[in-house]
Coordinates of C-alpha atoms in Angstrom, one line a residue:
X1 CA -32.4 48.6 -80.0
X2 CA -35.4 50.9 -81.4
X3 CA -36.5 54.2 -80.6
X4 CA -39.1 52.6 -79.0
X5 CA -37.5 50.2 -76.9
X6 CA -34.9 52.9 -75.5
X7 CA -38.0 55.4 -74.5
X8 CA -39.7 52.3 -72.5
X9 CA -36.3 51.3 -70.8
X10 CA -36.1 54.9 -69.9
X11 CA -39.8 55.3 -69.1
X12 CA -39.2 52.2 -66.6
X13 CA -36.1 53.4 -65.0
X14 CA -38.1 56.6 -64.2
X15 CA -42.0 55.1 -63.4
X16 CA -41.5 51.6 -61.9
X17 CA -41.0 52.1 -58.6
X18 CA -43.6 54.6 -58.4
X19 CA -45.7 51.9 -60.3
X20 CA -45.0 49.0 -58.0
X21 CA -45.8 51.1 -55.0
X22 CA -49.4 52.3 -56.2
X23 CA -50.3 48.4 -57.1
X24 CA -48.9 47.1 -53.7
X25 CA -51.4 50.0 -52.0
X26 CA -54.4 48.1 -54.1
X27 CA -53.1 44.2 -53.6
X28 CA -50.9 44.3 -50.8
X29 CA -48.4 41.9 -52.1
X30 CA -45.1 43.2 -53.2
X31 CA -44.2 40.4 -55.1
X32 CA -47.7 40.1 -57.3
X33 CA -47.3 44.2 -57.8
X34 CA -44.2 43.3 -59.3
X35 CA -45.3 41.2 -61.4
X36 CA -48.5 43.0 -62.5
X37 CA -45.9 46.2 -63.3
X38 CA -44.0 43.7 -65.5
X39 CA -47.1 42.8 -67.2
X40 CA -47.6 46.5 -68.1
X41 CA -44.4 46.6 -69.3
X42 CA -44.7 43.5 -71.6
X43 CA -48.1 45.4 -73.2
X44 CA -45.9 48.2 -73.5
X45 CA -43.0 46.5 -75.0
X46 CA -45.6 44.6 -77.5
X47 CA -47.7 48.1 -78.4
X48 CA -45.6 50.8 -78.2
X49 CA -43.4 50.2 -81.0
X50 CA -46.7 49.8 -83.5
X51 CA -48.5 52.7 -81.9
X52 CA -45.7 55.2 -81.1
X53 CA -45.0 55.9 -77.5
X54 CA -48.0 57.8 -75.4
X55 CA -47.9 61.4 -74.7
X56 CA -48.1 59.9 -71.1
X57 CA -46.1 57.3 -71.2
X58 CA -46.1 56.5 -66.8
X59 CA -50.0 57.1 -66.9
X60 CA -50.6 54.8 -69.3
X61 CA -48.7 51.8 -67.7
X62 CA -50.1 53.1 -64.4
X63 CA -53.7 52.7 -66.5
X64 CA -52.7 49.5 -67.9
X65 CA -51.4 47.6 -64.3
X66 CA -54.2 48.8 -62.9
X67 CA -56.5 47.0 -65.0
X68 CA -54.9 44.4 -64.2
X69 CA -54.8 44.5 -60.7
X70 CA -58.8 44.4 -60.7
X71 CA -58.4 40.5 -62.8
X72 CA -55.9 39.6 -60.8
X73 CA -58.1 40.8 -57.1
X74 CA -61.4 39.2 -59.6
X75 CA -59.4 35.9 -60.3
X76 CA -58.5 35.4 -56.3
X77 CA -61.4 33.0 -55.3
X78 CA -60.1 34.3 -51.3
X79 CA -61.6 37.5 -52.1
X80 CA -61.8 39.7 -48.5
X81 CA -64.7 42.2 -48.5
X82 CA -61.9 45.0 -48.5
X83 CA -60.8 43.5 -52.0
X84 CA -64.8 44.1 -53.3
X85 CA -65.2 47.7 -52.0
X86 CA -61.5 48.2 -53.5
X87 CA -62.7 46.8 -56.8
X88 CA -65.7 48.9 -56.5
X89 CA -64.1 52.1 -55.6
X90 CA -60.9 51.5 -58.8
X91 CA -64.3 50.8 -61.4
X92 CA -66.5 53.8 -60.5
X93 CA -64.1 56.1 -59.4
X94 CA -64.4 58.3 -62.7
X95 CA -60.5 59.2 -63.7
X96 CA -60.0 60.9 -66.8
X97 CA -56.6 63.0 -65.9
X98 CA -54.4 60.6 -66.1
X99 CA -51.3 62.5 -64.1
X100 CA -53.7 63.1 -61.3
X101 CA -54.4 59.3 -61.2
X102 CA -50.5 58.9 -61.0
X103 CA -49.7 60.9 -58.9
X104 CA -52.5 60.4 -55.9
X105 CA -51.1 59.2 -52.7
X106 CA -47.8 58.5 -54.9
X107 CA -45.6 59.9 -52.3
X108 CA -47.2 57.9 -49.4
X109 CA -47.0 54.6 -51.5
X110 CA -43.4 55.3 -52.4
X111 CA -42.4 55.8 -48.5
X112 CA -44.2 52.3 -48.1
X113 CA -42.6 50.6 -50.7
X114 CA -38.5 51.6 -49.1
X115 CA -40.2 50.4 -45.9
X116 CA -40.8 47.4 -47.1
X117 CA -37.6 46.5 -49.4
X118 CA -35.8 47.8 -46.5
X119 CA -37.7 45.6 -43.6
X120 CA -35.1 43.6 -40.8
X121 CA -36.8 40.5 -41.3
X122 CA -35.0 40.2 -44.7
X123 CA -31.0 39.9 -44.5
X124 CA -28.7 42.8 -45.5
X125 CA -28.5 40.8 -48.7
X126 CA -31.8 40.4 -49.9
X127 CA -32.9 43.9 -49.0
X128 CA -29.8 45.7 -51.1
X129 CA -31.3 43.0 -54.4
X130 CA -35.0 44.0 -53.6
X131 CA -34.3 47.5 -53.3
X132 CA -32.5 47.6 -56.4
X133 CA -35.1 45.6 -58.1
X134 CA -38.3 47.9 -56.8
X135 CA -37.2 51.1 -56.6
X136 CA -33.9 51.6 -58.7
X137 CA -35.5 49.7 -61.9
X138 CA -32.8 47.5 -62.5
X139 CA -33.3 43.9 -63.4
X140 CA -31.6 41.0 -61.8
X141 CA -28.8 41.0 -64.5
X142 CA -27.8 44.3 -64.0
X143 CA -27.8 43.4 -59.7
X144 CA -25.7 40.9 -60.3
X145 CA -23.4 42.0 -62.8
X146 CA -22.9 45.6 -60.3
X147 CA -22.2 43.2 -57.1
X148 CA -20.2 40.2 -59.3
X149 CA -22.5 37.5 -58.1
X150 CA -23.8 34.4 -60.1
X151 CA -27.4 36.1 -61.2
X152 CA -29.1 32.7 -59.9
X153 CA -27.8 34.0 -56.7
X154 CA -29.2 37.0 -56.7
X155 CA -32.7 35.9 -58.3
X156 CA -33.1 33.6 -55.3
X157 CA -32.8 36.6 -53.1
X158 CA -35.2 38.4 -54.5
X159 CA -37.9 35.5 -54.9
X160 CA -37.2 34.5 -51.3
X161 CA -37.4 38.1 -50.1
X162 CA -40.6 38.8 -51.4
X163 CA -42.0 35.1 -50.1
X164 CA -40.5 36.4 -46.4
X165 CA -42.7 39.6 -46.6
X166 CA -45.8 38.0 -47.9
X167 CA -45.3 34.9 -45.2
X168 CA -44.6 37.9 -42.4
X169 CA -47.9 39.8 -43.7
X170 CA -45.3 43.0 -43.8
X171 CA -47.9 45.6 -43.6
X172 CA -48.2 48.1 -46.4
X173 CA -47.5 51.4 -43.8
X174 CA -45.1 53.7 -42.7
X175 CA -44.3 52.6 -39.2
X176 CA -44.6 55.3 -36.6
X177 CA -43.1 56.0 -33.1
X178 CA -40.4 54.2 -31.7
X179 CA -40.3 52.1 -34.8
X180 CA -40.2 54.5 -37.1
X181 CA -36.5 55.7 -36.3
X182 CA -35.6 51.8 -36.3
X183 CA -36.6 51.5 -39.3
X184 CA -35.5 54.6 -40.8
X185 CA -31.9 53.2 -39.5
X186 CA -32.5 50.1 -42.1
X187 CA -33.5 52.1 -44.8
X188 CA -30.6 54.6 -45.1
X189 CA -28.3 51.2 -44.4
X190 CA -29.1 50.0 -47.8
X191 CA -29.0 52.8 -49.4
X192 CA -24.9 53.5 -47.9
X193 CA -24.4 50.1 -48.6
X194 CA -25.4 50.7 -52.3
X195 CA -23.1 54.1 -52.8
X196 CA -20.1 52.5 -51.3
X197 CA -20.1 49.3 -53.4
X198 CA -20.0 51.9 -56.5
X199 CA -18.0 54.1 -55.0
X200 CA -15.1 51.3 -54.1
X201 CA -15.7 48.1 -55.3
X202 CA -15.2 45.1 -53.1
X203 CA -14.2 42.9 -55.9
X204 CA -13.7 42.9 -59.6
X205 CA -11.2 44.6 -62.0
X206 CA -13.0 48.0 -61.7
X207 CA -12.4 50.6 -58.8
X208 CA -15.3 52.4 -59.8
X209 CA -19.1 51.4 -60.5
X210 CA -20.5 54.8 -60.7
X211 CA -24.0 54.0 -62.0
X212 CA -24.6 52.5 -58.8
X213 CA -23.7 55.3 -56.7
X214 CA -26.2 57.2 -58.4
X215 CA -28.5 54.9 -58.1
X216 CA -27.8 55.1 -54.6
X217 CA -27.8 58.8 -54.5
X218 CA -31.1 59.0 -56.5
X219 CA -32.7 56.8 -54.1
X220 CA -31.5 59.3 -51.1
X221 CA -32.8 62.5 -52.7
X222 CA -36.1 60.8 -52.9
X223 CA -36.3 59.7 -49.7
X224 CA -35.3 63.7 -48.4
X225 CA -38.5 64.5 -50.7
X226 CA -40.2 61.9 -48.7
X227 CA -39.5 62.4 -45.0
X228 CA -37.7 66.6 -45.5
X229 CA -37.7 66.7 -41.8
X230 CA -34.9 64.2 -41.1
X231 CA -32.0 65.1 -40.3
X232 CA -30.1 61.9 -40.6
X233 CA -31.3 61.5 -44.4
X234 CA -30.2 65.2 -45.2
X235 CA -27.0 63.9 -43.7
X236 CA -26.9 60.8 -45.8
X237 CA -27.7 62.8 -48.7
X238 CA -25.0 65.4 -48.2
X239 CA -22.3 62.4 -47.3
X240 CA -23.3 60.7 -50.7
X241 CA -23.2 64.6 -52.8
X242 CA -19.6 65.1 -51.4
X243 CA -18.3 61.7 -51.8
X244 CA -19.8 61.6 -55.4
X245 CA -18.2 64.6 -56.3
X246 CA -14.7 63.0 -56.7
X247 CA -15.2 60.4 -59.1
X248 CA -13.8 61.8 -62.0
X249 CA -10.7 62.2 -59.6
X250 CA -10.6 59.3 -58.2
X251 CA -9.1 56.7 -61.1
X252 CA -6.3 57.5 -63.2
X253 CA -6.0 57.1 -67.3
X254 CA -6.3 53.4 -67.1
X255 CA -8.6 52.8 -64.2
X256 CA -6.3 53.2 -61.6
X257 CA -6.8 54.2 -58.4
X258 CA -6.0 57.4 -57.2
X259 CA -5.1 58.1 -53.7
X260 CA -7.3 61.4 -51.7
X261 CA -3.8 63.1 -51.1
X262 CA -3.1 62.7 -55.1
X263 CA -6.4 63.4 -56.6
X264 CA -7.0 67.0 -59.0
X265 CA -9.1 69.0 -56.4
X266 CA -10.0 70.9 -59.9
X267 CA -11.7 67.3 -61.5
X268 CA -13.7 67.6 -58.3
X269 CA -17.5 68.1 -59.5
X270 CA -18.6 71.6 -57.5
X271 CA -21.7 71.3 -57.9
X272 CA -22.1 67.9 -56.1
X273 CA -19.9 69.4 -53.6
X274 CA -22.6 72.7 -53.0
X275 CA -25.5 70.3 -53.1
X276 CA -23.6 68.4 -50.4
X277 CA -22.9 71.1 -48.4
X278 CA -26.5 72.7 -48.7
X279 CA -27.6 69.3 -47.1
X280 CA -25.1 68.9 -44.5
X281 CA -26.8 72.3 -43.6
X282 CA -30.0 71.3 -43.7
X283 CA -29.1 68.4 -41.2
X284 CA -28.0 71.0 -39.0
X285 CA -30.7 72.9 -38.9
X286 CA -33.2 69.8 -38.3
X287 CA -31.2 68.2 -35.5
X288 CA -29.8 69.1 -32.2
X289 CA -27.1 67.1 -32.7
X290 CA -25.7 65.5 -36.0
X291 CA -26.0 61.9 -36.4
X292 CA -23.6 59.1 -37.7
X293 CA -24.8 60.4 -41.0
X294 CA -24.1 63.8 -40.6
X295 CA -21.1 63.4 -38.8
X296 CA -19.1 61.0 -41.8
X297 CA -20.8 64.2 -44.0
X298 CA -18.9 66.9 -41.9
X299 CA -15.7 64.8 -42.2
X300 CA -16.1 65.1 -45.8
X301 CA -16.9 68.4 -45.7
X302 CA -13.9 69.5 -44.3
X303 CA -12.0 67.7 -47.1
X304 CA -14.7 69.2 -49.7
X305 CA -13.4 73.2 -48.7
X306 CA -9.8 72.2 -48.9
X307 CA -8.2 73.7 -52.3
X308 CA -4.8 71.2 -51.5
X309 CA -4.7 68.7 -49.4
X310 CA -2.1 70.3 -47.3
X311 CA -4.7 72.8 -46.5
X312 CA -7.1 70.2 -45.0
X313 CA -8.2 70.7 -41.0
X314 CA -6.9 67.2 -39.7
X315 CA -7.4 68.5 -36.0
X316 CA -11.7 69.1 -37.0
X317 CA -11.6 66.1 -38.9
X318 CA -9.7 64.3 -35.7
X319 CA -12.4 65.5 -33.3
X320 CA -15.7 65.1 -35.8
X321 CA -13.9 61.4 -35.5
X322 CA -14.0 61.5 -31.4
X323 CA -17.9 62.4 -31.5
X324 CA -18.7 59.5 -34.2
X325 CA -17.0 56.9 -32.1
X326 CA -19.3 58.3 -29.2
X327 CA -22.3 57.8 -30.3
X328 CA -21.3 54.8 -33.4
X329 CA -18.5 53.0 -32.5
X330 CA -17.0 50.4 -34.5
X331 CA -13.3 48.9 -35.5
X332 CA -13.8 50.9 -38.8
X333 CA -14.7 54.1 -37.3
X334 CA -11.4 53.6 -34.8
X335 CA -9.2 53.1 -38.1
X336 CA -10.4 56.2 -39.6
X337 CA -9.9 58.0 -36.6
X338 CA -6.3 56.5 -36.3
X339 CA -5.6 58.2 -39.7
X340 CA -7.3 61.3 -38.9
X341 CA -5.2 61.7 -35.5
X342 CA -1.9 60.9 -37.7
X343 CA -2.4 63.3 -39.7
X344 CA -3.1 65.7 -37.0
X345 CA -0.5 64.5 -34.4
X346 CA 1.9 62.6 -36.3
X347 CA 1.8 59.0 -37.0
X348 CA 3.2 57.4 -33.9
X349 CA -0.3 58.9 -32.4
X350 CA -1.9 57.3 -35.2
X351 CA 0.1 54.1 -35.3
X352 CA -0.4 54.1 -31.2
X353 CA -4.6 53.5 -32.5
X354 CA -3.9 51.2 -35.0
X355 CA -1.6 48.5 -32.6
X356 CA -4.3 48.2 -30.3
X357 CA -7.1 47.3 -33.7
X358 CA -4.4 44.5 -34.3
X359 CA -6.6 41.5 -32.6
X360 CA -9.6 42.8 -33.6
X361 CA -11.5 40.0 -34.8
X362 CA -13.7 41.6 -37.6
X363 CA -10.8 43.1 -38.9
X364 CA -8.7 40.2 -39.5
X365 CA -9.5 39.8 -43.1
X366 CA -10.3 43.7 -43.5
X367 CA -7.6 44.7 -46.0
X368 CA -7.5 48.4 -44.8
X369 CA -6.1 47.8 -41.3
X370 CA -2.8 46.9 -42.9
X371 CA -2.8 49.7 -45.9
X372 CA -3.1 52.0 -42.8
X373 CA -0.6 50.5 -40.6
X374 CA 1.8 50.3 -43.9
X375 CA 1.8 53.8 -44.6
X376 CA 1.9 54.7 -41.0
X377 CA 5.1 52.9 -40.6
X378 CA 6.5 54.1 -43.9
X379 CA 6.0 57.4 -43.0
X380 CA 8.0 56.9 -39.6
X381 CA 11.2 55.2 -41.8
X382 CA 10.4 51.5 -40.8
X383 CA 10.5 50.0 -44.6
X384 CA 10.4 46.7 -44.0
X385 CA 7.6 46.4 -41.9
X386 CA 5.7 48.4 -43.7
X387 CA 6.6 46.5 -47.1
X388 CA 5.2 43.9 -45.1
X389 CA 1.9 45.3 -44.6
X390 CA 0.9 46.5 -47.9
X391 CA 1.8 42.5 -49.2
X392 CA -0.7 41.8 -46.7
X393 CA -3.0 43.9 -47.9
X394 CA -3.1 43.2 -51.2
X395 CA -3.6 39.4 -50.8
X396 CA -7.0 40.7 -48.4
X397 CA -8.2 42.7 -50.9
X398 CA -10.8 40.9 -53.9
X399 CA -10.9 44.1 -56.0
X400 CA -7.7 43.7 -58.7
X401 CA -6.9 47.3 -59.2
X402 CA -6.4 48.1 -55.7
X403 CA -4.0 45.2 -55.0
X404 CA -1.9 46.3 -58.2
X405 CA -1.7 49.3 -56.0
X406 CA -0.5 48.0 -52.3
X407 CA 2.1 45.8 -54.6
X408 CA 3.1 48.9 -55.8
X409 CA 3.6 50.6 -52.6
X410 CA 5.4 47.9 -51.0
X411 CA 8.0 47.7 -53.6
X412 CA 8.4 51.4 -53.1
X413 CA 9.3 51.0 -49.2
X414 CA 12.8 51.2 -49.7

């Protein structure tokens, strides 16, 4: 790869979701903004490495897509009169600074653009591809290779997602009032979704896919810069700092993973750890309460100021757990408060929670109801039965180095 070529992959990577969003405000079509940014990207690709990359290099794709957003809104024999005045306004508005061009109403288009790849009337699915393609920059390849689907799979999600919004006529707005906080919900779903598949992979050989964690967390501290007085995103934000800051912990010399209790606190990254705990304050000062969010953030808070793990506060942890299944309660939540309460109280308390998630339907295939039950019952002597469970657990589980792991464990229930 040239010079050239590596300064427009990075160029893109940094401008096209900013891009996309400015040409969606002029066409109001997703999908045709997408591919007018492409086109910009293609002159780009065929000029740059004859004429040397632009001092500018965002304004001048932002200059070039727009260009073509005025043949593409002249080629549309359904012209509305808002399309003429529009074409009117982009061809006499007299722009010479190019940033300033950029950067108008850039923030209000970007918050547009995650409403949109984050809208309900698209499946979980399709929104994690289109957000990935619109605002994190990365092509369909690189979605499919991060999520270990068939990258037809994944182009059909994105082609039919953008057909749903244009067919919906998805408007080009923030929503507002009751349905803001609806959709806000969606929104930071996605993005959650996105950390934890890089943060523990559900399939694959690798434990680990840290570039889309950051993705993730990228995407987060832009939506803070967005919307700074919600709470909930400060507390996503601080959740995803925290978390973040253990990956260099978190696998062993060949990949492997390494347990909470057995990670090097001093691999931890501090710095991700102060960011995260300068949000998780932030959230507090914003809201009355903390959210789901915020909560799961205080959790790992609490785990974040602990130098050993013996030094953790397992009875804060327990009752941060008690107010998340108040106000977000779920199988999963109840598991993680079963391990929270063991560790507190001792694992009969903990096993007690865990017995009763036994006929939990959504958890029947969920591999870390019987990890948890394993090393409950291993820690109260019952071997065999616990051997049991981590067998189980590793034939749930799609992700290779984590069942090496479970197999492991069982044999050591001796």
């Amino acid at each position: 790869m040239t010079d050239a070529h590596r300064a427009i992959d990075a160029v893109w990577r940094i401008e096209s979701a900013r891009l996309i969003a400015g040409l969606t405000r002029i066409v109001r079509d997703v999908g045709v903004a997408e591919e007018l940014a492409q086109d910009a990207l293609v002159a780009a690709l065929e000029q740059w490495p004859e004429s040397g990359v632009p001092d500018n290099p965002g304004a001048w794709l932002m200059a070039t897509a727009k260009h073509r957003a005025i043949d593409y809104i002249r080629r549309n024999v359904m012209l509305e009169r808002k399309h003429a005045d529009i074409i009117h306004e982009l061809e006499t508005h007299n722009t010479p600074d190019f940033d300033v061009a950029l950067d108008d109403h850039i923030g209000d288009d970007l918050l547009r653009l995650v409403f949109i790849a984050c809208h309900p009337v698209l499946s979980t699915e399709a929104r994690v591809a289109l957000t990935l393609r619109l605002l994190g920059g990365l092509t369909t390849d690189e979605i499919a290779r991060a999520f270990l689907a068939p990258e037809a799979t994944v182009a059909q999600r994105i082609v039919r997602a953008k057909r749903t919004l244009a067919e919906a006529h998805v408007p080009f707005e923030v929503p507002r009032g009751v349905d803001f906080a609806a959709r806000l919900s969606s929104v930071l779903e996605v993005i959650y979704l996105i950390f934890n598949e890089g943060y523990a992979a559900t399939a694959g050989d690798d434990w680990l896919r840290p570039a889309l964690s950051e993705d993730a967390l990228r995407l987060g501290r832009i939506l803070g810069e967005l919307v700074p007085d919600e709470a909930e995103v400060h507390g996503l934000i601080a959740l995803m700092e925290v978390q973040a800051s253990r990956f260099k912990a978190r696998v062993g010399p060949s990949g492997e993973p390494v347990p909470l209790f057995d990670q090097d606190r001093a691999r931890w990254d501090h710095v991700l750890i102060r960011r995260g705990l300068a949000a998780l304050a932030r959230a507090e000062r914003l809201g009355a309460s903390l959210g789901p969010y915020g909560l799961q953030a205080a959790i790992a808070a609490c785990h974040a100021r602990a130098n050993t793990p013996s030094e953790t506060d397992w009875k804060s942890i327990a009752a941060l757990y008690d107010a998340l299944a108040e106000i977000a309660p779920s199988p999963v939540v109840e598991l993680n408060r079963a391990v929270a309460v063991a560790m507190a109280y001792g694992p009969s308390a903990g096993l007690e929670i865990v017995d009763a998630l036994q006929a939990e339907p959504s958890l029947k295939a969920y591999h870390l109801l019987p990890t948890v039950r394993g090393d409950l019952l291993k820690k109260l002597g019952r071997f065999d039965e616990a051997r049991a469970e981590f067998e189980r657990a590793a034939a749930l589980t799609r992700n290779s180095r984590e069942r090496k792991l479970l197999l492991e464990r069982a044999a050591a229930c001796k």
